[in-house]
Amino acid sequence: MSFTFVAPDTEKELKAQLSEAGSFLMTGGTDLLVKVRIGKIKPQKIVSTLKVPTLHFLENKVDELVVGATISYSELLDFKPLKKDLPILYDAIFTVGSPQIRNRGTLTGNVVNASPAGDGLLALYLLNATVEVSDGSVIPIEKFVIGPGKTILPEREYVRAIHIPKYNWNVHYFEKVGQRNSMTISVASVGWLIRCRNGAIEKFRIAYGSVAPTVLRLKEIERFAEGKTIDENFVHTVSEMVKKSVKPIDDVRGSAKYRKTLCANLVYRMIERRTKC
Amino acid sequence: MRTSNAKVSSNNRTKFNVVDTPVPKVDGYALVKGKTVFTDDFNIPNALTVKILRSPHAHAIIKSVDASKALELEGVICVLTHEDVPRVAYTRAGQGYPEPSPYDTFVLDKKVRYVGDAVAIVAAETEEIANRALKLIKVDYEVLPAVLDYEHAKDDGAPVIHDEPEISGAYDVSHNIASHYEMHIEDVEEELAKSDVVVEGTYYTPNQSHAMMEPHTAISYFDPNGRLTIISSTQVPYHVRRIIRHVFGVESRVIKPRIGGGFGGKQAVHVEAYVTAVTLKTGRPARCVYTREETMTASNTRHAMRFKVRVGASKSGELRVIDMEGLSNTGAYGEHALTTFMVAGSKTLPLYNKVKAVRFKGDIVYTNTEPAGAFRGYGAPQGMFALDCALDELANKLGMDPIEFKLKNSIREGETSPVFKVMGEGREGVEQIIQSCKIEECALEGAKLFDWYEKKKKPRINGTKARGYGVAFAMQGSSIPAIDMGGATIKMNDDGTFNLMVGATDLGTGSDTILAQIAAEVLHTTTDKFIVYSSDTDVTPFDKGAYASSTTYVSGNATKRAAEKMAQEILKAASEIMNEPVDSLHLENGQVVSENGTSLTYSEIQTKLFYTFKQRQLEVTESFVSEVSPPPYMVSFAEVEIDLETGKVEVVEFLNYVDCGTPINPKLARGQVEGATAQGIGMALYEEHVLDKNGRMVTNDFFTYKIPARKDLKNIKVKFAQSYEPTGPFGAKSVSEIGLDTPGPAIANAIFDAIGVRLRKLPIKSEEVFFALNS
Ligand SMILES: Cc1cc2nc3c(=O)[nH]c(=O)nc-3n(C[C@H](O)[C@H](O)[C@H](O)COP(=O)(O)OP(=O)(O)OC[C@H]3O[C@@H](n4cnc5c(N)ncnc54)[C@H](O)[C@@H]3O)c2cc1C
């Protein structure tokens, strides 16, 4: 395991450094270094983004929050408007790892790592976030991620920022079921957003983590929910639909059977929390 | 001479100066500041890096090893196979000699018995070269069928794991039985027949990894005079020295620096034999640091055990009978096989001494899995999980409160249990009358603190959450009586300090600190006046090592004796210098004070003795071996919350009420109990070895093997009972292991209380609770 390490201080230099083969981008390193250590990635060069000032920014616009590539989870959690404007993101990233991991880890890393268990990623799926790439393109998150560990990020390009649209959701919910309470990868995770109108659901978004090759938005259920009122019947139907839609696998963290039933059961949190429109 | 030998009962302890105060750890600052203190921090010039080639098969014969390609690699110095090391059968267990463990292990063998078993030793100039060399060695294996499930190890036709003729001490190798044990007191069948209420159940406890921070590490080299020196991260330096001589026929010096945790995992020879083989072969220093994967998969694990339990009582709650039939998985080799199994009985059964008939028996079997070994609790957590849960079930069936039922049948001060005499470790035990036992205070005061009776009145289910309350009782021991010995040397310096040299091995537990407190208490001075050195077989006196909850008790008593003898030596010297009778002198604040008001400091005394007056060095050595093993006692209370929709179990509160005699250092004692609770919660809820179908451990790192994290340890409380053990140093008993005995049963009992389902297999994972709820 031997490689060079560079930390350019301009985006131009960053791009130049990436042009060499065997170069890997690193921000917090909390995914990359784990992979290097177990030999899954054999870099010749690691290019850190952390010294590039133009990637370290938070731009709070009226309709969206733009999170620069090197903003750590801790910085994001400390950013006061987050909890108010994007509470689902706040709740999701609050569960990432431990304080040490949150001090290093970033949303950008979570997105490019493209794990179906990514907690930040799940919130970004729900929020219809877009990914700003260094070639100027802005790509919806669901298009950007194409499989476990796979994205359509072109070679020698990098992510500049994540754009997160703001919207007035009346209900937000995130839950991660792990093998323990912290420093844990989800056995299954869920999030939903509800916008109400006249006592019924106007807009509904629901996503699951760790139950498919990517984070899974259940669009059929989302459409089904529109115009419905939240009652036991509704929850029961959604739960049944969830059971049919998720496709988990067996692994050390849990069996497919457990995960499937778990996903269906988690919908009942709506009743437990007396969710109403 | 004024002494503190006032007669004390177990209720009133005398006022101490240094003992029973939370002085800071003597090595605390060095550790938190990251000073170079651990084995791998030693920079021995020119040392080779040693790596072990490990078997990918659970059971196979090595037909040939071709190391030619590896040896061609520049920087590879040697590749050793079973043909290059002595064929001497031994046990890796670091125990009193002769060991009760079978001699069934070779440094390298022509057969491999689990995935991870050592095949060859590689030594190279750098770690990178050594790792490359590993990949270039070609091994031709004849793969054999393997035994992965210990419940099938004795089956007819099961592959025989140990068929080598040289081994000795195993019970029945043709049926894969490493050891067997059975005992009984009175007739269990008769008592079962007489019982009004009987409960039967089969209980399982899992393998568990020690998960200590510092991996197994050793360095070996020849000192300038050609004496083999081994620096090792070990709990048992003296046993290492003895075993190395047994295997290689060489004398050595073993140095134990600071240890980054052991929990019993380092109570065995792991790395030392490999580096020694390389140094003997090449003459060069050799260093081996296990990877985390090796530490997880190729060192030792807790013995997984199964107990079939039958308990019976009369209607009024008199316990009549305990019958435990066990099966223990020792994995590929039998280190600590018999003794851990016996402790599952000997450190649990005497707690319930009102019982009329007891039987305890079972086999410890070989399988093609990682060898099991010593692990904090040493069988007692396994035995107590089965016994306490069964008693809880019995109390439930009787309609009795479990606290009342367990208290009614448990031991008290002044009483004994026949089990003490019948069961020892690997042989008969010793009789003992219990002189300190505050189990009643632990149970009753604990119940008050926990608000047990109020909580039990509350409804258990609230919406999608269920709450439950469980209690577990435990005992342990303090040392292995009539076997384990510890020594201490104290030397006085002319600056008023003392060197305290002990073979006792502080593995992070704080024993260096509490031994200094004991010595300081006797010598009427403070702990900062003690320079504690542990342990170095060329310098410090013998000590069996850190295990069996013995350091405070055995090494502590040895230290106390040495300090008392030093006190006499100081008084004698002072009496000569001051020209006053010893009777008129006493020790006070680091000086000798006379009745007539004159005084001499320790510094003045030793300075005179060095240079001007009856010149001599004051130095004493004392040893201690105990005739008894006074048990600490404990009652733990668990409150759990279960999410009915996910099966998730949260330990909301865990209260430990402990009788460990005088806690020599309350802060460190508390840490011991908290840490043991954490490991116990891990064993109860999270930790397990998952093997694939070929016997490879899948949970071989901290990503997949879950020990409890900070947020899983919510509210652990520790309370100490007022207790004083007359045979212990300043009233102390042990405290390091007992905390692991209760979380398993207390949590399982609480889960039953919450959801009415009895889960008898640890770990109780969310998934299991979930399916139990939904079936
Ligand atoms: C102990 C531990 C616990 C964890 N717990 C959680 C958890 O609870 N939930 C969770 O979701 N994740 C968890 N993770 C994973 C990890 O922390 C997150 O995925 C984190 O968001 C990664 O961010 P990073 O900045 O550290 O990424 P890095 O490791 O720096 O990078 C990750 C990937 O992104 C690429 N990359 C980095 N920066 C850029 C860029 N600017 N443009 C393009 N590509 C880039 C890298 O090349 C790499 O492929 C955990 C990790 C550890 C080690």
mmCIF file of N, CA and C in Angstrom, chain B residues 168-202:
data_model
loop_
_atom_site.group_PDB
_atom_site.id
_atom_site.type_symbol
_atom_site.label_atom_id
_atom_site.label_comp_id
_atom_site.label_asym_id
_atom_site.label_seq_id
_atom_site.Cartn_x
_atom_site.Cartn_y
_atom_site.Cartn_z
ATOM 1 N N SER B 168 -1.410 -35.516 24.423
ATOM 2 C CA SER B 168 -1.772 -36.151 25.686
ATOM 3 C C SER B 168 -2.759 -35.277 26.437
ATOM 4 N N GLY B 169 -3.479 -35.914 27.330
ATOM 5 C CA GLY B 169 -4.353 -35.158 28.222
ATOM 6 C C GLY B 169 -5.752 -34.920 27.699
ATOM 7 N N ALA B 170 -6.035 -35.333 26.457
ATOM 8 C CA ALA B 170 -7.389 -35.172 25.944
ATOM 9 C C ALA B 170 -8.212 -36.385 26.367
ATOM 10 N N TYR B 171 -9.516 -36.201 26.488
ATOM 11 C CA TYR B 171 -10.371 -37.226 27.094
ATOM 12 C C TYR B 171 -10.676 -38.372 26.133
ATOM 13 N N ASP B 172 -11.214 -38.049 24.959
ATOM 14 C CA ASP B 172 -11.568 -39.102 24.012
ATOM 15 C C ASP B 172 -11.502 -38.509 22.606
ATOM 16 N N VAL B 173 -10.294 -38.522 22.036
ATOM 17 C CA VAL B 173 -10.109 -37.835 20.755
ATOM 18 C C VAL B 173 -10.895 -38.502 19.630
ATOM 19 N N SER B 174 -11.178 -39.789 19.757
ATOM 20 C CA SER B 174 -11.889 -40.455 18.665
ATOM 21 C C SER B 174 -13.319 -39.942 18.556
ATOM 22 N N HIS B 175 -13.840 -39.335 19.613
ATOM 23 C CA HIS B 175 -15.155 -38.704 19.543
ATOM 24 C C HIS B 175 -15.068 -37.186 19.684
ATOM 25 N N ASN B 176 -13.878 -36.657 19.442
ATOM 26 C CA ASN B 176 -13.654 -35.207 19.505
ATOM 27 C C ASN B 176 -13.943 -34.612 20.881
ATOM 28 N N ILE B 177 -13.758 -35.406 21.919
ATOM 29 C CA ILE B 177 -14.013 -34.866 23.261
ATOM 30 C C ILE B 177 -12.671 -34.487 23.901
ATOM 31 N N ALA B 178 -12.459 -33.197 24.069
ATOM 32 C CA ALA B 178 -11.199 -32.719 24.646
ATOM 33 C C ALA B 178 -11.164 -33.013 26.133
ATOM 34 N N SER B 179 -12.272 -32.754 26.800
ATOM 35 C CA SER B 179 -12.339 -32.976 28.237
ATOM 36 C C SER B 179 -13.763 -33.350 28.619
ATOM 37 N N HIS B 180 -13.852 -33.966 29.753
ATOM 38 C CA HIS B 180 -15.157 -34.373 30.253
ATOM 39 C C HIS B 180 -15.154 -34.115 31.750
ATOM 40 N N TYR B 181 -16.299 -33.739 32.269
ATOM 41 C CA TYR B 181 -16.379 -33.538 33.716
ATOM 42 C C TYR B 181 -17.754 -33.936 34.210
ATOM 43 N N GLU B 182 -17.808 -34.540 35.377
ATOM 44 C CA GLU B 182 -19.105 -34.728 36.011
ATOM 45 C C GLU B 182 -18.986 -34.788 37.521
ATOM 46 N N MET B 183 -19.974 -34.280 38.180
ATOM 47 C CA MET B 183 -20.049 -34.341 39.645
ATOM 48 C C MET B 183 -21.515 -34.411 40.033
ATOM 49 N N HIS B 184 -21.779 -34.926 41.194
ATOM 50 C CA HIS B 184 -23.137 -34.776 41.706
ATOM 51 C C HIS B 184 -23.096 -34.813 43.224
ATOM 52 N N ILE B 185 -24.078 -34.174 43.801
ATOM 53 C CA ILE B 185 -24.244 -34.165 45.244
ATOM 54 C C ILE B 185 -25.674 -34.607 45.502
ATOM 55 N N GLU B 186 -25.852 -35.667 46.197
ATOM 56 C CA GLU B 186 -27.178 -36.274 46.427
ATOM 57 C C GLU B 186 -27.803 -36.693 45.086
ATOM 58 N N ASP B 187 -29.060 -37.095 45.150
ATOM 59 C CA ASP B 187 -29.678 -37.713 43.985
ATOM 60 C C ASP B 187 -30.638 -36.744 43.290
ATOM 61 N N VAL B 188 -30.259 -36.271 42.125
ATOM 62 C CA VAL B 188 -31.091 -35.260 41.469
ATOM 63 C C VAL B 188 -32.445 -35.824 41.021
ATOM 64 N N GLU B 189 -32.450 -37.071 40.557
ATOM 65 C CA GLU B 189 -33.732 -37.628 40.086
ATOM 66 C C GLU B 189 -34.726 -37.707 41.249
ATOM 67 N N GLU B 190 -34.216 -38.128 42.394
ATOM 68 C CA GLU B 190 -35.078 -38.239 43.569
ATOM 69 C C GLU B 190 -35.649 -36.857 43.953
ATOM 70 N N GLU B 191 -34.781 -35.851 43.930
ATOM 71 C CA GLU B 191 -35.236 -34.506 44.311
ATOM 72 C C GLU B 191 -36.187 -33.924 43.264
ATOM 73 N N LEU B 192 -35.943 -34.253 42.006
ATOM 74 C CA LEU B 192 -36.869 -33.787 40.963
ATOM 75 C C LEU B 192 -38.251 -34.381 41.196
ATOM 76 N N ALA B 193 -38.266 -35.647 41.560
ATOM 77 C CA ALA B 193 -39.543 -36.313 41.812
ATOM 78 C C ALA B 193 -40.259 -35.674 42.986
ATOM 79 N N LYS B 194 -39.495 -35.214 43.954
ATOM 80 C CA LYS B 194 -40.093 -34.602 45.145
ATOM 81 C C LYS B 194 -40.498 -33.146 44.928
ATOM 82 N N SER B 195 -40.035 -32.542 43.848
ATOM 83 C CA SER B 195 -40.308 -31.117 43.625
ATOM 84 C C SER B 195 -41.753 -30.908 43.184
ATOM 85 N N ASP B 196 -42.353 -29.824 43.682
ATOM 86 C CA ASP B 196 -43.715 -29.499 43.256
ATOM 87 C C ASP B 196 -43.705 -28.851 41.879
ATOM 88 N N VAL B 197 -42.670 -28.068 41.641
ATOM 89 C CA VAL B 197 -42.595 -27.345 40.373
ATOM 90 C C VAL B 197 -41.225 -27.594 39.758
ATOM 91 N N VAL B 198 -41.222 -27.927 38.486
ATOM 92 C CA VAL B 198 -39.961 -28.210 37.787
ATOM 93 C C VAL B 198 -39.923 -27.396 36.501
ATOM 94 N N VAL B 199 -38.743 -26.873 36.182
ATOM 95 C CA VAL B 199 -38.557 -26.174 34.907
ATOM 96 C C VAL B 199 -37.394 -26.826 34.176
ATOM 97 N N GLU B 200 -37.574 -27.023 32.895
ATOM 98 C CA GLU B 200 -36.502 -27.562 32.060
ATOM 99 C C GLU B 200 -36.269 -26.618 30.903
ATOM 100 N N GLY B 201 -35.038 -26.405 30.551
ATOM 101 C CA GLY B 201 -34.779 -25.541 29.402
ATOM 102 C C GLY B 201 -33.372 -25.753 28.881
ATOM 103 N N THR B 202 -33.177 -25.434 27.619
ATOM 104 C CA THR B 202 -31.831 -25.518 27.028
ATOM 105 C C THR B 202 -31.387 -24.104 26.675
#
